PDB file of C-alpha atoms in Angstrom:
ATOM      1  CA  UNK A   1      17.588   6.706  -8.952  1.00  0.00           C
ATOM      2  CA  UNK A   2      15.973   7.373  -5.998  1.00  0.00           C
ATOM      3  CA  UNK A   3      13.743   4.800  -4.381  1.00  0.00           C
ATOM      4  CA  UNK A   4      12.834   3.348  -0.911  1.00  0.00           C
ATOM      5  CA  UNK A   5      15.214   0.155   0.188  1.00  0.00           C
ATOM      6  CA  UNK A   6      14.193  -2.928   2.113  1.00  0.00           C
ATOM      7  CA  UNK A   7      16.749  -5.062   3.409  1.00  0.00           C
ATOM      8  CA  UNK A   8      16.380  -7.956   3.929  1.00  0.00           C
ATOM      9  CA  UNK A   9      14.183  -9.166   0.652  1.00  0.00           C
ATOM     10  CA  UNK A  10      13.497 -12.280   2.398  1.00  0.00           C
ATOM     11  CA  UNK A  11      13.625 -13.895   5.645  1.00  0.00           C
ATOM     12  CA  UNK A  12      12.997 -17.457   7.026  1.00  0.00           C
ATOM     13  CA  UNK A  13      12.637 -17.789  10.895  1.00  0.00           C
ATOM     14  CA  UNK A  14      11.886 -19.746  13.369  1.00  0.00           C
ATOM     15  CA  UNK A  15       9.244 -19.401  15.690  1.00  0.00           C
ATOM     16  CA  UNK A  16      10.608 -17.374  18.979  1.00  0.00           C
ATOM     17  CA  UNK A  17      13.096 -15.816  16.797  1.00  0.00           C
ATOM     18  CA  UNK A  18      13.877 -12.007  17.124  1.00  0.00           C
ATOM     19  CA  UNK A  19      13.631 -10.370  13.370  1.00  0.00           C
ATOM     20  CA  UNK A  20      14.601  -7.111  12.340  1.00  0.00           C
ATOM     21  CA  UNK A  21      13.848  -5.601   8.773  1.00  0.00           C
ATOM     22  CA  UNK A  22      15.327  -2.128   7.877  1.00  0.00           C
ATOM     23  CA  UNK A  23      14.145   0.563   5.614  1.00  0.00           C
ATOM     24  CA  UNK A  24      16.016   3.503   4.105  1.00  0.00           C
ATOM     25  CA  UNK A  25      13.564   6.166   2.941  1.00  0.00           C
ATOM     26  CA  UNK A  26      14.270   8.100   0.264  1.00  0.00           C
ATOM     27  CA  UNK A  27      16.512  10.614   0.680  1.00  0.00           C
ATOM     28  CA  UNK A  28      14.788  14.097   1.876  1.00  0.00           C
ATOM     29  CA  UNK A  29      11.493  12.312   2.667  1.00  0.00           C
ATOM     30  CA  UNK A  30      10.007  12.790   6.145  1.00  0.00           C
ATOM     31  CA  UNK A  31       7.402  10.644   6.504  1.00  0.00           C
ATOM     32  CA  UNK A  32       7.634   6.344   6.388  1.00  0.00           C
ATOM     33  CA  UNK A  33       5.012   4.203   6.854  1.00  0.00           C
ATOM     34  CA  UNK A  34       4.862   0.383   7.565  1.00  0.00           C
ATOM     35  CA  UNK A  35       2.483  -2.060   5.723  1.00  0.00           C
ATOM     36  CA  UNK A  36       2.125  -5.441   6.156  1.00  0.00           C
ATOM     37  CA  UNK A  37       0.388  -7.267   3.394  1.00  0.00           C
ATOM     38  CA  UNK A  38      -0.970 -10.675   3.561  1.00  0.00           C
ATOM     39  CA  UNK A  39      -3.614 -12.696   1.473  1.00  0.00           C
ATOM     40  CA  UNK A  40      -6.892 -12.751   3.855  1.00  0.00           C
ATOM     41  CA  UNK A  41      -6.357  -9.295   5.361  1.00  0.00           C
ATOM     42  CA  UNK A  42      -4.422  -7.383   2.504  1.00  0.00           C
ATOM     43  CA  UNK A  43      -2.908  -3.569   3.186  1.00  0.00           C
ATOM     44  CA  UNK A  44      -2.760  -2.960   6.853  1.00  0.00           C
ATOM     45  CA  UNK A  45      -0.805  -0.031   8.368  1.00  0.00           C
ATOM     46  CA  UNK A  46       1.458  -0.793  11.328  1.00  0.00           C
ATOM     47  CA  UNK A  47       3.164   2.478  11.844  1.00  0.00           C
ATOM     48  CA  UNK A  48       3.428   5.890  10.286  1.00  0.00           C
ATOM     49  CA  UNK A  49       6.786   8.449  11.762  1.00  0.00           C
ATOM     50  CA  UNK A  50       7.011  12.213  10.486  1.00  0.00           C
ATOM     51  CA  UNK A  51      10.493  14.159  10.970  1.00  0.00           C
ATOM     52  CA  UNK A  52      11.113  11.001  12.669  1.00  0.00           C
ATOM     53  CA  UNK A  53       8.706  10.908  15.543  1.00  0.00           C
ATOM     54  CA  UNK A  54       6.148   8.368  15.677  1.00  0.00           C
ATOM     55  CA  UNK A  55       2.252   9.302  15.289  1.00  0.00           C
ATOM     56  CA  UNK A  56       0.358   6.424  14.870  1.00  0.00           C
ATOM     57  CA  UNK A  57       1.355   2.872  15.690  1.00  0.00           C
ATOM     58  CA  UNK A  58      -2.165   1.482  16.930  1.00  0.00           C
ATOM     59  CA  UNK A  59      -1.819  -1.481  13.855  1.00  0.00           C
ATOM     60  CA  UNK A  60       0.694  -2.945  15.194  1.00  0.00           C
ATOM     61  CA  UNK A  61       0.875  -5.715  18.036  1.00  0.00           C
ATOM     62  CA  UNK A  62       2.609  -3.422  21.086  1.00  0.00           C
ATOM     63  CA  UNK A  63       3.632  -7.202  22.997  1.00  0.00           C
ATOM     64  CA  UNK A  64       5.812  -8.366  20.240  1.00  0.00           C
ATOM     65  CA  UNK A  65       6.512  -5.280  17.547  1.00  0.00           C
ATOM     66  CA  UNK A  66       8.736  -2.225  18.139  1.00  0.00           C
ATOM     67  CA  UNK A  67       8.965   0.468  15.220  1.00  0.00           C
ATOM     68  CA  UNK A  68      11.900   3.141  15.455  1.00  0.00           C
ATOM     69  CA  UNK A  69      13.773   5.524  13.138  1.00  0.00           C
ATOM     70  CA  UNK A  70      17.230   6.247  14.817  1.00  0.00           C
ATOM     71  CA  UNK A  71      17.991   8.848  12.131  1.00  0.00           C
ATOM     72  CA  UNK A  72      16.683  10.219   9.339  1.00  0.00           C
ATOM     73  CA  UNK A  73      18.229   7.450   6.892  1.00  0.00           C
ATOM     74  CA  UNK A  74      17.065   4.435   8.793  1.00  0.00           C
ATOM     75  CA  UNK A  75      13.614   2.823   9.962  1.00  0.00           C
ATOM     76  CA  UNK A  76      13.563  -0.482  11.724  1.00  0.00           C
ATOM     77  CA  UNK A  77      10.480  -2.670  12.545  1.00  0.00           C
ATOM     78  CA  UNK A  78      11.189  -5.433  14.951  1.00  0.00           C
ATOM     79  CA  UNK A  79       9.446  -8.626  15.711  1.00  0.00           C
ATOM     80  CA  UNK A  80      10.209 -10.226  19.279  1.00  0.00           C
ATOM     81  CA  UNK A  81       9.246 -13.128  19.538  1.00  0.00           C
ATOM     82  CA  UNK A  82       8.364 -13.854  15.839  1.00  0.00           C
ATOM     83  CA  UNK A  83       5.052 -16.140  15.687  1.00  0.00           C
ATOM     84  CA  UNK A  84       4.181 -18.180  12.321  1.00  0.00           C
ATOM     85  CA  UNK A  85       1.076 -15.469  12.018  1.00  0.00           C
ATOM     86  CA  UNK A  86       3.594 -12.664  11.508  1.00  0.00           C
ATOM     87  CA  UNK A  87       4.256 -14.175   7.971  1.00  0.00           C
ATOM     88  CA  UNK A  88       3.616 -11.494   5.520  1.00  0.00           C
ATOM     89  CA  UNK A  89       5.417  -9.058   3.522  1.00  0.00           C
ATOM     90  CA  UNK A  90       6.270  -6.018   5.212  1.00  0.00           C
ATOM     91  CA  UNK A  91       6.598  -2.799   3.307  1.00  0.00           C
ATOM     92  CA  UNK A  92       8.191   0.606   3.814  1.00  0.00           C
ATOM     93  CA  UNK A  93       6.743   3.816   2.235  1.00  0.00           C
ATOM     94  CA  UNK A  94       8.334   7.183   2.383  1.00  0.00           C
ATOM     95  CA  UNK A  95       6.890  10.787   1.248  1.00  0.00           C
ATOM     96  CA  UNK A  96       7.388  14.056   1.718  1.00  0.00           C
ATOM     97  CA  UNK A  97       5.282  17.031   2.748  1.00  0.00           C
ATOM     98  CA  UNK A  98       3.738  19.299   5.200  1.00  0.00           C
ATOM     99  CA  UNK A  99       0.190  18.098   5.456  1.00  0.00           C
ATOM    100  CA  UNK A 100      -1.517  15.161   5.570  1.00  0.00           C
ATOM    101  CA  UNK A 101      -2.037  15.068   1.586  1.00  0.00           C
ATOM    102  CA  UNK A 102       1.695  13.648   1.888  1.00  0.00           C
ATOM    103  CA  UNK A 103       0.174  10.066   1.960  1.00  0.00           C
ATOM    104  CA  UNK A 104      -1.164  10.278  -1.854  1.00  0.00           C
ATOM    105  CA  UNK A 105       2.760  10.583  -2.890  1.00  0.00           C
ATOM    106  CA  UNK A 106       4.258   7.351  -0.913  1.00  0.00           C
ATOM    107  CA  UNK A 107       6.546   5.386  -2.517  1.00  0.00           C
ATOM    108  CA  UNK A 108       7.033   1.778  -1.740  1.00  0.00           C
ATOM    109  CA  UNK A 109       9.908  -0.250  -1.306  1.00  0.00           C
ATOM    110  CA  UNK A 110      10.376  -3.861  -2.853  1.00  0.00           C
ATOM    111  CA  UNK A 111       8.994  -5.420   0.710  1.00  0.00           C
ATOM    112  CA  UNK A 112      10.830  -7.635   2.878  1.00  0.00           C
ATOM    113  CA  UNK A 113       8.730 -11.284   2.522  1.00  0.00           C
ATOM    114  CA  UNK A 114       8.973 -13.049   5.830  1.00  0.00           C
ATOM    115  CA  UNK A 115       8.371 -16.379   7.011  1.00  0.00           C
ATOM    116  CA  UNK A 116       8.523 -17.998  10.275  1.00  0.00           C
ATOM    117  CA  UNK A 117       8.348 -21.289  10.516  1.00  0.00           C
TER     118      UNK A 117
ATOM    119  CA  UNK B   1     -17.288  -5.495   6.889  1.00  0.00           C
ATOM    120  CA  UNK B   2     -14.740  -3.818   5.585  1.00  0.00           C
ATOM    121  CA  UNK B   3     -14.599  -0.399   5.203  1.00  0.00           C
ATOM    122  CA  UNK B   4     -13.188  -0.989   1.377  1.00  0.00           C
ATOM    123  CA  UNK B   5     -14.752  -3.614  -0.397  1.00  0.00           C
ATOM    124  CA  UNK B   6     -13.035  -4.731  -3.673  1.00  0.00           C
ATOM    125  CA  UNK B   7     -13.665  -7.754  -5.699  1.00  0.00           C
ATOM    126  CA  UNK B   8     -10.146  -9.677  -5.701  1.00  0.00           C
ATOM    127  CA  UNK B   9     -10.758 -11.235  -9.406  1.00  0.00           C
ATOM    128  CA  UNK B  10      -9.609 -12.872 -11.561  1.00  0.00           C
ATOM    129  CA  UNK B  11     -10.357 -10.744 -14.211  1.00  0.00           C
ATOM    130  CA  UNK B  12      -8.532 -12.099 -17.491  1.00  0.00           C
ATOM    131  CA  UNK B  13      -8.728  -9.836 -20.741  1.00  0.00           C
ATOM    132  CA  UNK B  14      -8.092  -9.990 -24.244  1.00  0.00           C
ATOM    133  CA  UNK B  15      -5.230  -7.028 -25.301  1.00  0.00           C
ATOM    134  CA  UNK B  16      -6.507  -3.861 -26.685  1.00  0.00           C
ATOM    135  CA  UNK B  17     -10.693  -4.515 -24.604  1.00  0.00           C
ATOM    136  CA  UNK B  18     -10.726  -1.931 -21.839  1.00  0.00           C
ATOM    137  CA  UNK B  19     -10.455  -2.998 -18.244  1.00  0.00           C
ATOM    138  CA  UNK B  20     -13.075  -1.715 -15.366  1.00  0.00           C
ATOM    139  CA  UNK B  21     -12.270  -2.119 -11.925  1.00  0.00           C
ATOM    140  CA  UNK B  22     -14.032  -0.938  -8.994  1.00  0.00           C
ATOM    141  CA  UNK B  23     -14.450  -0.210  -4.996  1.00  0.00           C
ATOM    142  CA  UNK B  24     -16.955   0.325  -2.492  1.00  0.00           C
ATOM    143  CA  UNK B  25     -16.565   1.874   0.420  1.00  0.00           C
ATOM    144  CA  UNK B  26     -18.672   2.916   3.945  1.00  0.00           C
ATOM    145  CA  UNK B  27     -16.930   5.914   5.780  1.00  0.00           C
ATOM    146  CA  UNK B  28     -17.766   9.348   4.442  1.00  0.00           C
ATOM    147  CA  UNK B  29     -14.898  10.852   5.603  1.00  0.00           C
ATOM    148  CA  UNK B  30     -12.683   9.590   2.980  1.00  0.00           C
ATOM    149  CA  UNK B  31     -11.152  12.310   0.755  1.00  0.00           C
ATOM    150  CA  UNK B  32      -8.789  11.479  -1.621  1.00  0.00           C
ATOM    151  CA  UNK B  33      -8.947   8.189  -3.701  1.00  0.00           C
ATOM    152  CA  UNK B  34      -6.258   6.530  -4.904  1.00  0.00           C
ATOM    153  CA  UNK B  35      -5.148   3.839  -6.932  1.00  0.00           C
ATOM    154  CA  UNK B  36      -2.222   1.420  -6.856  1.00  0.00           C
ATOM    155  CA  UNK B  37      -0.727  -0.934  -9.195  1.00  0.00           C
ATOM    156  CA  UNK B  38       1.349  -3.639  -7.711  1.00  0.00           C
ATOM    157  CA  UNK B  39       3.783  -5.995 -10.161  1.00  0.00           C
ATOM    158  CA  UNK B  40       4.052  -9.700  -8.852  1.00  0.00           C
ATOM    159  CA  UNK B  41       6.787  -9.148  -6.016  1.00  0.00           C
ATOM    160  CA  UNK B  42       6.933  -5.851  -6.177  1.00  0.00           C
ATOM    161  CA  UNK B  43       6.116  -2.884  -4.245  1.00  0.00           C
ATOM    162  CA  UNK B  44       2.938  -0.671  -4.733  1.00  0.00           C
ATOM    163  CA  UNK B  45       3.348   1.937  -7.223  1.00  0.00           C
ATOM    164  CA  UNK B  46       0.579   5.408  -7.201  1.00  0.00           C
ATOM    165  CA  UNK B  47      -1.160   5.592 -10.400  1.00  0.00           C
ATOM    166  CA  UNK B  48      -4.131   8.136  -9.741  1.00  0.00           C
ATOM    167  CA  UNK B  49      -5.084   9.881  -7.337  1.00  0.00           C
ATOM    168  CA  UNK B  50      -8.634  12.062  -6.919  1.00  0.00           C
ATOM    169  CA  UNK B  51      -9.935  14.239  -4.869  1.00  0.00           C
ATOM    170  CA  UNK B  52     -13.607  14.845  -4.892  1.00  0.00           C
ATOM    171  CA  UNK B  53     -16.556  13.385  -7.159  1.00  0.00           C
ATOM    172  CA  UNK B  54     -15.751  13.298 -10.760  1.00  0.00           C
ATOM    173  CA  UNK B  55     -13.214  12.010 -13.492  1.00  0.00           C
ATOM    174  CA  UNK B  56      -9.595  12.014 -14.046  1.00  0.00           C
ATOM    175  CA  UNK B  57      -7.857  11.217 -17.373  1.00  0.00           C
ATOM    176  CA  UNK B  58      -4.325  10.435 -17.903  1.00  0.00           C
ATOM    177  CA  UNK B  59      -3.346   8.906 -20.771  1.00  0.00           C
ATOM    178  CA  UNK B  60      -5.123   5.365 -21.062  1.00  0.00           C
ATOM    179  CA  UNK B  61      -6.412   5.554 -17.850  1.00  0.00           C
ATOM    180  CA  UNK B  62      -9.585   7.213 -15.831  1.00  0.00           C
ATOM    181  CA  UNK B  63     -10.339   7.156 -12.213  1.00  0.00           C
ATOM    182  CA  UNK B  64     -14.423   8.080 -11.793  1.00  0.00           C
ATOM    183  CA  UNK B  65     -15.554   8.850  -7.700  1.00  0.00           C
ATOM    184  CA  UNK B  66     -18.948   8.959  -7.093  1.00  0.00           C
ATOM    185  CA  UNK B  67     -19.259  10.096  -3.423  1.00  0.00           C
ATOM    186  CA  UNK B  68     -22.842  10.027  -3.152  1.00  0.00           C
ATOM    187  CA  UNK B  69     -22.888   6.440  -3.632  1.00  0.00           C
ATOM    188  CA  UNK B  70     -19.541   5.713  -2.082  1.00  0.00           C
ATOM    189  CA  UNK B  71     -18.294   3.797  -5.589  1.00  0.00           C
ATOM    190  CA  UNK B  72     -14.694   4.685  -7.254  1.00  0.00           C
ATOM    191  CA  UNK B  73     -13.627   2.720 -10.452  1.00  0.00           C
ATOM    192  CA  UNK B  74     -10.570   3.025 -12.957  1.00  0.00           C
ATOM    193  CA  UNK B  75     -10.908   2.280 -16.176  1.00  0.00           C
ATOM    194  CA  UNK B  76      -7.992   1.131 -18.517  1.00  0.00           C
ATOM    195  CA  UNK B  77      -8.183   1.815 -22.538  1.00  0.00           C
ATOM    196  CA  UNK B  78      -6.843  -0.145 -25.079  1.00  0.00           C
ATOM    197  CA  UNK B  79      -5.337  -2.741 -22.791  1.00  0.00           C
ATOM    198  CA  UNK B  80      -2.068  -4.099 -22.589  1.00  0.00           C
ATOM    199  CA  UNK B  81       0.161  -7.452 -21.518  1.00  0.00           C
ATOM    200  CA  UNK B  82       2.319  -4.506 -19.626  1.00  0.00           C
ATOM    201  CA  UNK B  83      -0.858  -3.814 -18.129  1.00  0.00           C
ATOM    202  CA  UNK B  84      -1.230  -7.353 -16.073  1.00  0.00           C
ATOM    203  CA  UNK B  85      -0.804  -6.639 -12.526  1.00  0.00           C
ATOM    204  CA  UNK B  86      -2.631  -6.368  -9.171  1.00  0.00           C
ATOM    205  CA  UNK B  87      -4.740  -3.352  -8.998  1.00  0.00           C
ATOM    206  CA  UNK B  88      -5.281  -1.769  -4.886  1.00  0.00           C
ATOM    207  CA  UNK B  89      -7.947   1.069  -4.604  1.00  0.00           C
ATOM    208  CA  UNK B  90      -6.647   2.766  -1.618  1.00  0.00           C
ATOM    209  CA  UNK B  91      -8.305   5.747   0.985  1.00  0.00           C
ATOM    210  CA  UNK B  92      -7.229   8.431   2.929  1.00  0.00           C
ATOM    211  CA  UNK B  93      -9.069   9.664   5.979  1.00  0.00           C
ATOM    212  CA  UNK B  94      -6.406  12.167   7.653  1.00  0.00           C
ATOM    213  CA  UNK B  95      -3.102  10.320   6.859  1.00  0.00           C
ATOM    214  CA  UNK B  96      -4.385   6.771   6.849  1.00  0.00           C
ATOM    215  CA  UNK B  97      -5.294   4.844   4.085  1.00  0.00           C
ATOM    216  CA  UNK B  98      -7.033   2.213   3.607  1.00  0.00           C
ATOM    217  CA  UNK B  99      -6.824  -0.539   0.970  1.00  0.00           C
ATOM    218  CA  UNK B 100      -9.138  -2.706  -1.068  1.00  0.00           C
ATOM    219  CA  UNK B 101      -7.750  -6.499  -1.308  1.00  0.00           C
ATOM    220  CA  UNK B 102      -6.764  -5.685  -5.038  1.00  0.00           C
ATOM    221  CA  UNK B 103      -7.913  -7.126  -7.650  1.00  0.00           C
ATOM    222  CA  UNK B 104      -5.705  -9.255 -10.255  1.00  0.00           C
ATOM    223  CA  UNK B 105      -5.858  -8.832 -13.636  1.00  0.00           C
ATOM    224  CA  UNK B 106      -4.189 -10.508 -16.419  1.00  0.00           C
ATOM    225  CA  UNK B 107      -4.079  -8.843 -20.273  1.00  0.00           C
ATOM    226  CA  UNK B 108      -4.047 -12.056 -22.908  1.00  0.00           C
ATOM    227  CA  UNK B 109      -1.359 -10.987 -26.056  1.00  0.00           C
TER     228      UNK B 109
END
């Protein structure tokens, strides 16, 4: 059954608190994405890697987020220092393909909902 | 303003009417139109995608784009409780897409 995993499901932090959440695309995919969805802004892309290599990562905050994929099996999107704005629920999507038409076959993960307090 | 404008709901229906939802949207150079459905605490999941003014049928639902006026709906037939979820219209322009807020929609048994 393939799908994309998010680990952890949920996380409670305090303020100042380094988080990391982890994604493990599905397996032959080479493209992942991160989304962060909240209730007043919705959808927003943070990141986007292909084979690996990071394109586009002007959504996200450069002080306090870092986006990596150390292999081809792992994604991580770090938060240091977390803020009580950063609460959201982050998701990972993974696709495969040459060209940009890729991003109309993404498949989400379950989300990691995080909340600093 | 956003550049996709989607009316977050409520929208409550009785099983078996047919659903319409819809988006608006401002930059032209959106080409393929999609649309999500997201389960309470779940993940987005890719029910239609279009490319291009016009319809798309599959099964008991249709996706309509009109570019001309910059308006995309999806309609849902014959309605069902399975059918309650959160509905995202979503946008690509080169890899990027861009979501409405989703709107919520509830099917009554």
């Amino acid at each position: 059954d393939a799908r994309v995993t998010q680990t952890p499901r949920h996380k409670v932090t305090e303020m100042g608190q380094e988080v990391t959440m982890r994604c493990q695309p599905i397996l032959g995919h080479n493209t992942v994405f991160w989304y962060r969805q909240t209730m007043m802004q919705g959808l927003e892309l943070l990141a986007y890697f292909r084979n690996r290599a990071p394109l586009d990562d002007s959504g996200m905050p450069k002080d306090r987020f870092s986006a990596e994929m150390p292999d081809a099996t792992l994604a991580t999107l770090k938060i240091q220092p977390s803020e009580p704005r950063d609460s959201a629920v982050y998701f990972c999507a993974s696709g495969s393909g040459q060209g940009v038409r890729m991003n109309t076959e993404a498949f989400f993960g379950q989300g990691t909902r995080l909340t600093v307090v | 303003q956003k550049e996709v404008e989607q009316d977050p709901g409520p929208l409550s229906v009785p099983e078996g009417a047919i659903v319409s939802l819809n988006c608006t949207y401002s930059n032209s150079a959106f080409q393929y139109f999609m649309w999500y459905r997201q389960y309470s605490r779940k993940g987005p999941e890719l029910l239609m995608y279009t490319y291009s003014s016009g319809n798309k049928e599959d099964g008991r639902f249709t996706a309509q784009v009109d570019k001309s006026s910059k308006y995309i709906s999806l309609f849902i037939r014959d309605s069902q409780p399975s059918d309650s979820a959160t509905y995202l219209c979503a946008m690509e322009d080169d890899y990027k897409l861009s979501f409405g807020a989703g709107t919520t929609v509830t099917v009554r048994a």
